[in-house]
Amino acid sequence: MKNIFIHFCLSLIHLLSLADGDCSAPTESQSTGVADSRLEIGEHVKPVVSSHPSFVFRAEDREPAVIKAAGGFLPYSDMPPHNPESYGLYKHFMDESVDGKRGKLDTIYVSTTKRFNIAAAFAKGKNPKNAWVYHIHTTPNMVDVMPSLPSVDYMVQREHEIAAIAGIPWTQVKGWVRIPENYHAINIFADLFDDPDNADFTDASKLYEASPNYDPKFDAYKASGPQPQLAGLVEGRWEGQFDKPWIDLKNRSVAIEAIEFMKINGAAVGWRNFSPLFSSKQDPPKSNNSWKAEEDRCLE
């Protein structure tokens, strides 16, 4: 997400400039208008702040018909990933684990955020003319990135990321908002939202469209919260100091930790193994690599 974050910062500067540098909350007289789509969307949305949220938001430049045809949201990489470090949250967040042959990210995670305004700014940074924010009900395969890592830096804190392991089925999407070109993301870094769990995003604005394909079975689930065993720290590459519980996890396989986690928490999204979640149900291909052979044994 690092590259996206750069676009996000540039987008934020641009959006704030459109607001004439005014980062204050809307006045009572402003909030009664409907012409400013900033108010229509932002005024009533109270993004979740819990580590176990019921709802999260996904920034996209693909329209709903495209996401539906794909079956939902999948990780950018091939599944299973080619690099054992790609099972770790550290490599995912830093965008460092890249499949050299295909030149794309190698990760088992799909990024979402607890904050609607952050998702809106990310979407605008991707494609200002075709920006979408998807409202998604969480499931136990989703983990809170910030408390899962031992050193919380500025980027980790501000993105409020919840990462979904293996993917997000289309039937998990509650609805979406197409972000207008004149949308202004104000107070993007302010902790203004005290609602611990986003109770009803449907009433956020007239721009919200509920998905007819949402499966209410997901109402019973929430995210799993912090998972330090999935940090996937690399000796000599981490800026912070190793502390408990991470110091006890340094020599353990993050690939095996991810498999064990999904054995317990993957049923809600139909997970069986790290082959693509929405296509082939076949077992992942065998490998002569020692880490991959160990992974295969865990699934037997």
PDB file of C-alpha atoms in Angstrom:
ATOM      1  CA  MET A   1       0.000   0.000   0.000  1.00  0.00           C
ATOM      2  CA  LYS A   2       3.019   2.358   0.145  1.00  0.00           C
ATOM      3  CA  ASN A   3       2.659   3.483  -3.457  1.00  0.00           C
ATOM      4  CA  ILE A   4      -1.046   4.021  -2.989  1.00  0.00           C
ATOM      5  CA  PHE A   5      -0.304   6.049   0.139  1.00  0.00           C
ATOM      6  CA  ILE A   6       1.842   8.441  -1.915  1.00  0.00           C
ATOM      7  CA  HIS A   7      -1.041   8.952  -4.316  1.00  0.00           C
ATOM      8  CA  PHE A   8      -3.288   9.371  -1.303  1.00  0.00           C
ATOM      9  CA  CYS A   9      -1.144  12.182   0.114  1.00  0.00           C
ATOM     10  CA  LEU A  10      -1.074  13.987  -3.226  1.00  0.00           C
ATOM     11  CA  SER A  11      -4.814  13.521  -3.545  1.00  0.00           C
ATOM     12  CA  LEU A  12      -5.341  14.855  -0.048  1.00  0.00           C
ATOM     13  CA  ILE A  13      -3.354  18.015  -0.798  1.00  0.00           C
ATOM     14  CA  HIS A  14      -5.383  18.548  -3.948  1.00  0.00           C
ATOM     15  CA  LEU A  15      -8.682  17.916  -2.212  1.00  0.00           C
ATOM     16  CA  LEU A  16      -7.864  20.266   0.623  1.00  0.00           C
ATOM     17  CA  SER A  17      -6.862  22.952  -1.863  1.00  0.00           C
ATOM     18  CA  LEU A  18     -10.301  22.659  -3.417  1.00  0.00           C
ATOM     19  CA  ALA A  19     -11.703  23.465  -0.016  1.00  0.00           C
ATOM     20  CA  ASP A  20      -9.572  26.670   0.061  1.00  0.00           C
ATOM     21  CA  GLY A  21      -7.435  25.172   2.802  1.00  0.00           C
ATOM     22  CA  ASP A  22     -10.368  24.911   5.177  1.00  0.00           C
ATOM     23  CA  CYS A  23      -9.972  21.712   7.212  1.00  0.00           C
ATOM     24  CA  SER A  24     -12.690  22.533   9.704  1.00  0.00           C
ATOM     25  CA  ALA A  25     -15.913  20.597  10.105  1.00  0.00           C
ATOM     26  CA  PRO A  26     -18.945  21.820   8.125  1.00  0.00           C
ATOM     27  CA  THR A  27     -21.070  24.474   9.762  1.00  0.00           C
ATOM     28  CA  GLU A  28     -24.752  23.906  10.499  1.00  0.00           C
ATOM     29  CA  SER A  29     -25.750  26.032   7.525  1.00  0.00           C
ATOM     30  CA  GLN A  30     -23.400  24.113   5.242  1.00  0.00           C
ATOM     31  CA  SER A  31     -24.705  20.734   6.351  1.00  0.00           C
ATOM     32  CA  THR A  32     -28.209  21.569   5.185  1.00  0.00           C
ATOM     33  CA  GLY A  33     -27.107  21.819   1.543  1.00  0.00           C
ATOM     34  CA  VAL A  34     -27.017  18.951  -0.918  1.00  0.00           C
ATOM     35  CA  ALA A  35     -24.898  20.470  -3.679  1.00  0.00           C
ATOM     36  CA  ASP A  36     -21.611  19.691  -1.937  1.00  0.00           C
ATOM     37  CA  SER A  37     -21.026  15.952  -2.199  1.00  0.00           C
ATOM     38  CA  ARG A  38     -18.405  16.231   0.553  1.00  0.00           C
ATOM     39  CA  LEU A  39     -21.239  16.793   2.994  1.00  0.00           C
ATOM     40  CA  GLU A  40     -23.543  14.214   1.488  1.00  0.00           C
ATOM     41  CA  ILE A  41     -20.987  11.465   2.004  1.00  0.00           C
ATOM     42  CA  GLY A  42     -18.837  12.519   4.912  1.00  0.00           C
ATOM     43  CA  GLU A  43     -21.378  14.021   7.282  1.00  0.00           C
ATOM     44  CA  HIS A  44     -23.183  10.832   8.240  1.00  0.00           C
ATOM     45  CA  VAL A  45     -20.481   8.210   7.846  1.00  0.00           C
ATOM     46  CA  LYS A  46     -18.955   7.068  11.122  1.00  0.00           C
ATOM     47  CA  PRO A  47     -16.119   4.659  10.235  1.00  0.00           C
ATOM     48  CA  VAL A  48     -15.279   1.932  12.705  1.00  0.00           C
ATOM     49  CA  VAL A  49     -12.318   2.325  15.044  1.00  0.00           C
ATOM     50  CA  SER A  50     -12.397  -1.107  16.717  1.00  0.00           C
ATOM     51  CA  SER A  51      -9.843  -3.863  16.051  1.00  0.00           C
ATOM     52  CA  HIS A  52     -12.859  -6.121  15.501  1.00  0.00           C
ATOM     53  CA  PRO A  53     -15.019  -3.967  13.216  1.00  0.00           C
ATOM     54  CA  SER A  54     -18.184  -5.232  11.568  1.00  0.00           C
ATOM     55  CA  PHE A  55     -17.636  -3.087   8.471  1.00  0.00           C
ATOM     56  CA  VAL A  56     -14.678  -1.864   6.438  1.00  0.00           C
ATOM     57  CA  PHE A  57     -14.175   0.089   3.208  1.00  0.00           C
ATOM     58  CA  ARG A  58     -12.269  -0.791   0.045  1.00  0.00           C
ATOM     59  CA  ALA A  59     -10.950   1.821  -2.416  1.00  0.00           C
ATOM     60  CA  GLU A  60     -11.250   0.851  -6.083  1.00  0.00           C
ATOM     61  CA  ASP A  61     -11.212   2.179  -9.620  1.00  0.00           C
ATOM     62  CA  ARG A  62     -13.311  -0.767 -10.852  1.00  0.00           C
ATOM     63  CA  GLU A  63     -17.082  -0.524 -11.056  1.00  0.00           C
ATOM     64  CA  PRO A  64     -19.406  -3.018  -9.320  1.00  0.00           C
ATOM     65  CA  ALA A  65     -20.152  -5.045 -12.470  1.00  0.00           C
ATOM     66  CA  VAL A  66     -16.440  -5.744 -12.896  1.00  0.00           C
ATOM     67  CA  ILE A  67     -15.956  -6.754  -9.258  1.00  0.00           C
ATOM     68  CA  LYS A  68     -19.034  -8.979  -9.408  1.00  0.00           C
ATOM     69  CA  ALA A  69     -17.789 -10.697 -12.568  1.00  0.00           C
ATOM     70  CA  ALA A  70     -14.475 -11.381 -10.809  1.00  0.00           C
ATOM     71  CA  GLY A  71     -16.299 -12.954  -7.859  1.00  0.00           C
ATOM     72  CA  GLY A  72     -15.041 -10.323  -5.430  1.00  0.00           C
ATOM     73  CA  PHE A  73     -11.631  -8.978  -4.433  1.00  0.00           C
ATOM     74  CA  LEU A  74      -8.551 -11.172  -4.754  1.00  0.00           C
ATOM     75  CA  PRO A  75      -4.916 -10.483  -3.785  1.00  0.00           C
ATOM     76  CA  TYR A  76      -2.831  -8.926  -6.554  1.00  0.00           C
ATOM     77  CA  SER A  77      -0.458 -11.892  -6.699  1.00  0.00           C
ATOM     78  CA  ASP A  78      -0.737 -15.425  -7.973  1.00  0.00           C
ATOM     79  CA  MET A  79      -2.053 -17.860  -5.399  1.00  0.00           C
ATOM     80  CA  PRO A  80      -0.263 -19.474  -3.735  1.00  0.00           C
ATOM     81  CA  PRO A  81       2.379 -16.725  -3.685  1.00  0.00           C
ATOM     82  CA  HIS A  82       5.893 -17.421  -4.947  1.00  0.00           C
ATOM     83  CA  ASN A  83       7.734 -15.949  -1.957  1.00  0.00           C
ATOM     84  CA  PRO A  84       7.299 -17.365   1.585  1.00  0.00           C
ATOM     85  CA  GLU A  85       7.671 -13.845   3.009  1.00  0.00           C
ATOM     86  CA  SER A  86       4.526 -12.869   1.093  1.00  0.00           C
ATOM     87  CA  TYR A  87       2.434 -14.471   3.829  1.00  0.00           C
ATOM     88  CA  GLY A  88       3.555 -11.731   6.232  1.00  0.00           C
ATOM     89  CA  LEU A  89       1.828  -8.430   6.968  1.00  0.00           C
ATOM     90  CA  TYR A  90       5.138  -6.546   6.979  1.00  0.00           C
ATOM     91  CA  LYS A  91       5.943  -7.329   3.346  1.00  0.00           C
ATOM     92  CA  HIS A  92       2.344  -6.685   2.340  1.00  0.00           C
ATOM     93  CA  PHE A  93       2.203  -3.263   3.925  1.00  0.00           C
ATOM     94  CA  MET A  94       5.618  -2.160   2.661  1.00  0.00           C
ATOM     95  CA  ASP A  95       4.925  -3.400  -0.898  1.00  0.00           C
ATOM     96  CA  GLU A  96       8.340  -5.091  -0.817  1.00  0.00           C
ATOM     97  CA  SER A  97       7.510  -8.654  -1.804  1.00  0.00           C
ATOM     98  CA  VAL A  98       7.385  -8.629  -5.596  1.00  0.00           C
ATOM     99  CA  ASP A  99       7.118 -11.524  -8.021  1.00  0.00           C
ATOM    100  CA  GLY A 100      10.165 -10.821 -10.181  1.00  0.00           C
ATOM    101  CA  LYS A 101       8.949 -12.861 -13.137  1.00  0.00           C
ATOM    102  CA  ARG A 102       5.598 -11.107 -13.408  1.00  0.00           C
ATOM    103  CA  GLY A 103       6.613  -7.783 -11.881  1.00  0.00           C
ATOM    104  CA  LYS A 104       3.675  -7.508  -9.499  1.00  0.00           C
ATOM    105  CA  LEU A 105       3.056  -7.665  -5.773  1.00  0.00           C
ATOM    106  CA  ASP A 106       3.240 -11.087  -4.156  1.00  0.00           C
ATOM    107  CA  THR A 107       0.839 -11.082  -1.209  1.00  0.00           C
ATOM    108  CA  ILE A 108      -1.986 -13.110   0.287  1.00  0.00           C
ATOM    109  CA  TYR A 109      -3.786  -9.978   1.528  1.00  0.00           C
ATOM    110  CA  VAL A 110      -6.465  -7.618   0.202  1.00  0.00           C
ATOM    111  CA  SER A 111      -6.338  -4.133   1.751  1.00  0.00           C
ATOM    112  CA  THR A 112      -9.317  -2.387   3.330  1.00  0.00           C
ATOM    113  CA  THR A 113      -9.595   0.447   5.866  1.00  0.00           C
ATOM    114  CA  LYS A 114     -11.767   1.232   8.862  1.00  0.00           C
ATOM    115  CA  ARG A 115     -12.200   4.827   7.698  1.00  0.00           C
ATOM    116  CA  PHE A 116     -14.516   5.822   4.860  1.00  0.00           C
ATOM    117  CA  ASN A 117     -12.728   9.118   4.197  1.00  0.00           C
ATOM    118  CA  ILE A 118      -9.391   7.341   3.807  1.00  0.00           C
ATOM    119  CA  ALA A 119     -10.892   4.877   1.327  1.00  0.00           C
ATOM    120  CA  ALA A 120     -12.448   7.766  -0.600  1.00  0.00           C
ATOM    121  CA  ALA A 121      -9.102   9.574  -0.834  1.00  0.00           C
ATOM    122  CA  PHE A 122      -7.324   6.388  -1.937  1.00  0.00           C
ATOM    123  CA  ALA A 123      -9.961   5.805  -4.609  1.00  0.00           C
ATOM    124  CA  LYS A 124      -9.591   9.370  -5.871  1.00  0.00           C
ATOM    125  CA  GLY A 125      -5.830   8.893  -5.993  1.00  0.00           C
ATOM    126  CA  LYS A 126      -6.226   5.787  -8.151  1.00  0.00           C
ATOM    127  CA  ASN A 127      -8.624   7.296 -10.666  1.00  0.00           C
ATOM    128  CA  PRO A 128     -10.371  10.638  -9.963  1.00  0.00           C
ATOM    129  CA  LYS A 129     -12.906  10.020 -12.733  1.00  0.00           C
ATOM    130  CA  ASN A 130     -13.801   6.473 -11.710  1.00  0.00           C
ATOM    131  CA  ALA A 131     -13.446   6.265  -7.931  1.00  0.00           C
ATOM    132  CA  TRP A 132     -15.456   3.783  -5.897  1.00  0.00           C
ATOM    133  CA  VAL A 133     -15.651   2.883  -2.208  1.00  0.00           C
ATOM    134  CA  TYR A 134     -17.053  -0.526  -1.351  1.00  0.00           C
ATOM    135  CA  HIS A 135     -18.747  -1.132   1.980  1.00  0.00           C
ATOM    136  CA  ILE A 136     -17.845  -4.630   3.158  1.00  0.00           C
ATOM    137  CA  HIS A 137     -18.979  -6.750   6.082  1.00  0.00           C
ATOM    138  CA  THR A 138     -15.971  -8.197   7.873  1.00  0.00           C
ATOM    139  CA  THR A 139     -15.158 -11.853   8.452  1.00  0.00           C
ATOM    140  CA  PRO A 140     -12.648 -13.663  10.703  1.00  0.00           C
ATOM    141  CA  ASN A 141     -10.052 -13.885   7.907  1.00  0.00           C
ATOM    142  CA  MET A 142      -9.549 -10.121   8.289  1.00  0.00           C
ATOM    143  CA  VAL A 143      -6.839  -8.850  10.645  1.00  0.00           C
ATOM    144  CA  ASP A 144      -5.926  -5.449  12.076  1.00  0.00           C
ATOM    145  CA  VAL A 145      -2.542  -4.483  10.627  1.00  0.00           C
ATOM    146  CA  MET A 146      -1.408  -1.741  13.029  1.00  0.00           C
ATOM    147  CA  PRO A 147      -1.384  -3.727  16.321  1.00  0.00           C
ATOM    148  CA  SER A 148      -0.048  -6.813  14.511  1.00  0.00           C
ATOM    149  CA  LEU A 149       3.311  -5.093  13.860  1.00  0.00           C
ATOM    150  CA  PRO A 150       5.846  -4.276  16.617  1.00  0.00           C
ATOM    151  CA  SER A 151       6.681  -0.726  15.563  1.00  0.00           C
ATOM    152  CA  VAL A 152       3.784   1.529  14.660  1.00  0.00           C
ATOM    153  CA  ASP A 153       4.927   4.247  12.276  1.00  0.00           C
ATOM    154  CA  TYR A 154       3.015   7.171  10.822  1.00  0.00           C
ATOM    155  CA  MET A 155       1.908   5.318   7.693  1.00  0.00           C
ATOM    156  CA  VAL A 156       0.570   2.283   9.549  1.00  0.00           C
ATOM    157  CA  GLN A 157      -1.430   4.433  11.952  1.00  0.00           C
ATOM    158  CA  ARG A 158      -2.963   6.695   9.331  1.00  0.00           C
ATOM    159  CA  GLU A 159      -4.150   3.990   6.954  1.00  0.00           C
ATOM    160  CA  HIS A 160      -6.204   2.149   9.621  1.00  0.00           C
ATOM    161  CA  GLU A 161      -5.815  -0.981   7.519  1.00  0.00           C
ATOM    162  CA  ILE A 162      -7.740  -4.207   7.966  1.00  0.00           C
ATOM    163  CA  ALA A 163      -6.172  -6.850   5.698  1.00  0.00           C
ATOM    164  CA  ALA A 164      -8.258  -9.733   4.350  1.00  0.00           C
ATOM    165  CA  ILE A 165      -6.379 -12.995   3.898  1.00  0.00           C
ATOM    166  CA  ALA A 166      -7.031 -14.757   0.554  1.00  0.00           C
ATOM    167  CA  GLY A 167      -9.782 -12.408  -0.597  1.00  0.00           C
ATOM    168  CA  ILE A 168     -13.276 -11.000  -0.146  1.00  0.00           C
ATOM    169  CA  PRO A 169     -16.237 -12.700  -1.887  1.00  0.00           C
ATOM    170  CA  TRP A 170     -18.656 -10.477  -3.802  1.00  0.00           C
ATOM    171  CA  THR A 171     -21.522 -11.604  -1.546  1.00  0.00           C
ATOM    172  CA  GLN A 172     -19.657  -9.990   1.364  1.00  0.00           C
ATOM    173  CA  VAL A 173     -20.102  -6.525  -0.178  1.00  0.00           C
ATOM    174  CA  LYS A 174     -22.951  -4.600   1.462  1.00  0.00           C
ATOM    175  CA  GLY A 175     -22.944  -1.748  -1.059  1.00  0.00           C
ATOM    176  CA  TRP A 176     -20.893   1.015  -2.603  1.00  0.00           C
ATOM    177  CA  VAL A 177     -20.537   4.719  -3.284  1.00  0.00           C
ATOM    178  CA  ARG A 178     -19.193   6.221  -6.477  1.00  0.00           C
ATOM    179  CA  ILE A 179     -17.060   9.143  -5.334  1.00  0.00           C
ATOM    180  CA  PRO A 180     -17.879  12.343  -7.274  1.00  0.00           C
ATOM    181  CA  GLU A 181     -15.055  14.273  -8.884  1.00  0.00           C
ATOM    182  CA  ASN A 182     -15.802  17.247  -6.602  1.00  0.00           C
ATOM    183  CA  TYR A 183     -15.574  15.166  -3.410  1.00  0.00           C
ATOM    184  CA  HIS A 184     -13.490  16.861  -0.690  1.00  0.00           C
ATOM    185  CA  ALA A 185     -11.830  14.693   1.949  1.00  0.00           C
ATOM    186  CA  ILE A 186     -11.666  16.925   5.016  1.00  0.00           C
ATOM    187  CA  ASN A 187     -10.398  16.054   8.484  1.00  0.00           C
ATOM    188  CA  ILE A 188      -8.877  12.937   6.976  1.00  0.00           C
ATOM    189  CA  PHE A 189      -6.436  12.477   9.869  1.00  0.00           C
ATOM    190  CA  ALA A 190      -8.678  13.676  12.681  1.00  0.00           C
ATOM    191  CA  ASP A 191     -10.064  11.241  15.228  1.00  0.00           C
ATOM    192  CA  LEU A 192     -13.570  12.643  14.962  1.00  0.00           C
ATOM    193  CA  PHE A 193     -15.486   9.390  14.985  1.00  0.00           C
ATOM    194  CA  ASP A 194     -16.423   7.956  18.366  1.00  0.00           C
ATOM    195  CA  ASP A 195     -18.841   5.287  17.133  1.00  0.00           C
ATOM    196  CA  PRO A 196     -17.073   2.013  18.053  1.00  0.00           C
ATOM    197  CA  ASP A 197     -18.897   0.037  15.376  1.00  0.00           C
ATOM    198  CA  ASN A 198     -20.381   1.339  12.128  1.00  0.00           C
ATOM    199  CA  ALA A 199     -24.038   0.560  12.687  1.00  0.00           C
ATOM    200  CA  ASP A 200     -25.622   1.676   9.426  1.00  0.00           C
ATOM    201  CA  PHE A 201     -23.723   2.939   6.419  1.00  0.00           C
ATOM    202  CA  THR A 202     -26.735   2.582   4.127  1.00  0.00           C
ATOM    203  CA  ASP A 203     -28.105   5.947   5.260  1.00  0.00           C
ATOM    204  CA  ALA A 204     -24.798   7.733   4.718  1.00  0.00           C
ATOM    205  CA  SER A 205     -25.856   9.530   1.565  1.00  0.00           C
ATOM    206  CA  LYS A 206     -28.043   9.482  -1.491  1.00  0.00           C
ATOM    207  CA  LEU A 207     -25.004   8.266  -3.390  1.00  0.00           C
ATOM    208  CA  TYR A 208     -24.954   4.933  -1.569  1.00  0.00           C
ATOM    209  CA  GLU A 209     -26.232   1.888  -3.437  1.00  0.00           C
ATOM    210  CA  ALA A 210     -26.944  -1.328  -1.566  1.00  0.00           C
ATOM    211  CA  SER A 211     -25.841  -4.565  -3.189  1.00  0.00           C
ATOM    212  CA  PRO A 212     -28.669  -6.959  -4.113  1.00  0.00           C
ATOM    213  CA  ASN A 213     -26.179  -9.825  -3.830  1.00  0.00           C
ATOM    214  CA  TYR A 214     -25.183  -9.352  -0.191  1.00  0.00           C
ATOM    215  CA  ASP A 215     -25.514 -12.558   1.825  1.00  0.00           C
ATOM    216  CA  PRO A 216     -26.910 -11.857   5.330  1.00  0.00           C
ATOM    217  CA  LYS A 217     -25.010 -14.847   6.691  1.00  0.00           C
ATOM    218  CA  PHE A 218     -22.066 -12.462   7.059  1.00  0.00           C
ATOM    219  CA  ASP A 219     -24.008 -10.483   9.680  1.00  0.00           C
ATOM    220  CA  ALA A 220     -22.832 -13.037  12.236  1.00  0.00           C
ATOM    221  CA  TYR A 221     -19.133 -12.289  11.715  1.00  0.00           C
ATOM    222  CA  LYS A 222     -16.509  -9.723  12.659  1.00  0.00           C
ATOM    223  CA  ALA A 223     -12.807  -9.245  11.968  1.00  0.00           C
ATOM    224  CA  SER A 224     -10.305 -11.224  14.046  1.00  0.00           C
ATOM    225  CA  GLY A 225      -8.298  -8.228  15.249  1.00  0.00           C
ATOM    226  CA  PRO A 226      -4.508  -8.182  15.822  1.00  0.00           C
ATOM    227  CA  GLN A 227      -2.472 -11.250  14.797  1.00  0.00           C
ATOM    228  CA  PRO A 228       1.215 -10.700  15.676  1.00  0.00           C
ATOM    229  CA  GLN A 229       2.112 -14.202  14.473  1.00  0.00           C
ATOM    230  CA  LEU A 230       1.334 -12.973  10.938  1.00  0.00           C
ATOM    231  CA  ALA A 231       3.775 -10.042  11.101  1.00  0.00           C
ATOM    232  CA  GLY A 232       6.400 -11.919   9.087  1.00  0.00           C
ATOM    233  CA  LEU A 233       9.343  -9.889  10.342  1.00  0.00           C
ATOM    234  CA  VAL A 234      12.695 -10.154   8.572  1.00  0.00           C
ATOM    235  CA  GLU A 235      15.943  -9.902  10.554  1.00  0.00           C
ATOM    236  CA  GLY A 236      17.825  -6.726   9.672  1.00  0.00           C
ATOM    237  CA  ARG A 237      14.947  -5.239   7.692  1.00  0.00           C
ATOM    238  CA  TRP A 238      12.751  -4.013  10.526  1.00  0.00           C
ATOM    239  CA  GLU A 239      13.320  -0.510  11.861  1.00  0.00           C
ATOM    240  CA  GLY A 240      11.775  -1.110  15.265  1.00  0.00           C
ATOM    241  CA  GLN A 241      12.992  -3.269  18.118  1.00  0.00           C
ATOM    242  CA  PHE A 242      11.723  -6.822  18.454  1.00  0.00           C
ATOM    243  CA  ASP A 243       9.712  -7.196  21.632  1.00  0.00           C
ATOM    244  CA  LYS A 244       7.315  -9.790  22.986  1.00  0.00           C
ATOM    245  CA  PRO A 245       5.429 -11.472  21.462  1.00  0.00           C
ATOM    246  CA  TRP A 246       7.318 -10.823  18.190  1.00  0.00           C
ATOM    247  CA  ILE A 247      10.750 -11.796  19.520  1.00  0.00           C
ATOM    248  CA  ASP A 248       9.393 -15.306  20.103  1.00  0.00           C
ATOM    249  CA  LEU A 249       8.054 -15.507  16.535  1.00  0.00           C
ATOM    250  CA  LYS A 250      11.170 -14.530  14.559  1.00  0.00           C
ATOM    251  CA  ASN A 251      12.195 -18.076  13.661  1.00  0.00           C
ATOM    252  CA  ARG A 252       8.725 -19.419  12.939  1.00  0.00           C
ATOM    253  CA  SER A 253       7.371 -19.789   9.412  1.00  0.00           C
ATOM    254  CA  VAL A 254       4.831 -17.054   8.681  1.00  0.00           C
ATOM    255  CA  ALA A 255       3.476 -19.241   5.859  1.00  0.00           C
ATOM    256  CA  ILE A 256       2.641 -21.972   8.357  1.00  0.00           C
ATOM    257  CA  GLU A 257       1.202 -19.419  10.776  1.00  0.00           C
ATOM    258  CA  ALA A 258      -1.080 -18.106   8.014  1.00  0.00           C
ATOM    259  CA  ILE A 259      -2.272 -21.605   7.155  1.00  0.00           C
ATOM    260  CA  GLU A 260      -2.987 -22.443  10.784  1.00  0.00           C
ATOM    261  CA  PHE A 261      -4.847 -19.155  11.194  1.00  0.00           C
ATOM    262  CA  MET A 262      -7.000 -19.782   8.122  1.00  0.00           C
ATOM    263  CA  LYS A 263      -7.797 -23.340   9.167  1.00  0.00           C
ATOM    264  CA  ILE A 264      -9.632 -21.772  12.090  1.00  0.00           C
ATOM    265  CA  ASN A 265     -10.856 -18.534  10.511  1.00  0.00           C
ATOM    266  CA  GLY A 266     -11.255 -19.205   6.780  1.00  0.00           C
ATOM    267  CA  ALA A 267     -14.569 -21.080   6.654  1.00  0.00           C
ATOM    268  CA  ALA A 268     -16.720 -17.938   6.390  1.00  0.00           C
ATOM    269  CA  VAL A 269     -15.244 -17.129   2.963  1.00  0.00           C
ATOM    270  CA  GLY A 270     -14.987 -20.732   1.771  1.00  0.00           C
ATOM    271  CA  TRP A 271     -11.216 -21.026   2.187  1.00  0.00           C
ATOM    272  CA  ARG A 272      -9.664 -24.467   1.650  1.00  0.00           C
ATOM    273  CA  ASN A 273      -6.082 -23.601   0.771  1.00  0.00           C
ATOM    274  CA  PHE A 274      -4.091 -20.821  -0.847  1.00  0.00           C
ATOM    275  CA  SER A 275      -5.259 -21.507  -4.374  1.00  0.00           C
ATOM    276  CA  PRO A 276      -7.468 -18.710  -5.808  1.00  0.00           C
ATOM    277  CA  LEU A 277     -10.541 -18.299  -3.644  1.00  0.00           C
ATOM    278  CA  PHE A 278     -13.036 -17.713  -6.450  1.00  0.00           C
ATOM    279  CA  SER A 279     -11.876 -20.037  -9.211  1.00  0.00           C
ATOM    280  CA  SER A 280     -10.158 -23.408  -8.996  1.00  0.00           C
ATOM    281  CA  LYS A 281     -10.962 -25.631  -6.048  1.00  0.00           C
ATOM    282  CA  GLN A 282      -7.922 -27.768  -6.807  1.00  0.00           C
ATOM    283  CA  ASP A 283      -5.126 -28.094  -4.313  1.00  0.00           C
ATOM    284  CA  PRO A 284      -2.172 -25.720  -4.791  1.00  0.00           C
ATOM    285  CA  PRO A 285       0.688 -27.120  -6.909  1.00  0.00           C
ATOM    286  CA  LYS A 286       3.395 -29.018  -5.105  1.00  0.00           C
ATOM    287  CA  SER A 287       6.869 -27.540  -4.848  1.00  0.00           C
ATOM    288  CA  ASN A 288      10.366 -28.776  -4.117  1.00  0.00           C
ATOM    289  CA  ASN A 289      10.975 -25.714  -1.948  1.00  0.00           C
ATOM    290  CA  SER A 290      11.321 -26.721   1.696  1.00  0.00           C
ATOM    291  CA  TRP A 291       9.001 -23.970   2.937  1.00  0.00           C
ATOM    292  CA  LYS A 292       6.344 -24.919   0.358  1.00  0.00           C
ATOM    293  CA  ALA A 293       6.625 -28.636   1.140  1.00  0.00           C
ATOM    294  CA  GLU A 294       6.114 -27.827   4.813  1.00  0.00           C
ATOM    295  CA  GLU A 295       3.068 -25.752   3.883  1.00  0.00           C
ATOM    296  CA  ASP A 296       1.614 -28.640   1.857  1.00  0.00           C
ATOM    297  CA  ARG A 297       2.021 -31.005   4.801  1.00  0.00           C
ATOM    298  CA  CYS A 298       0.044 -28.647   7.026  1.00  0.00           C
ATOM    299  CA  LEU A 299      -2.922 -28.872   4.665  1.00  0.00           C
ATOM    300  CA  GLU A 300      -2.943 -32.677   4.503  1.00  0.00           C
TER     301      GLU A 300
END
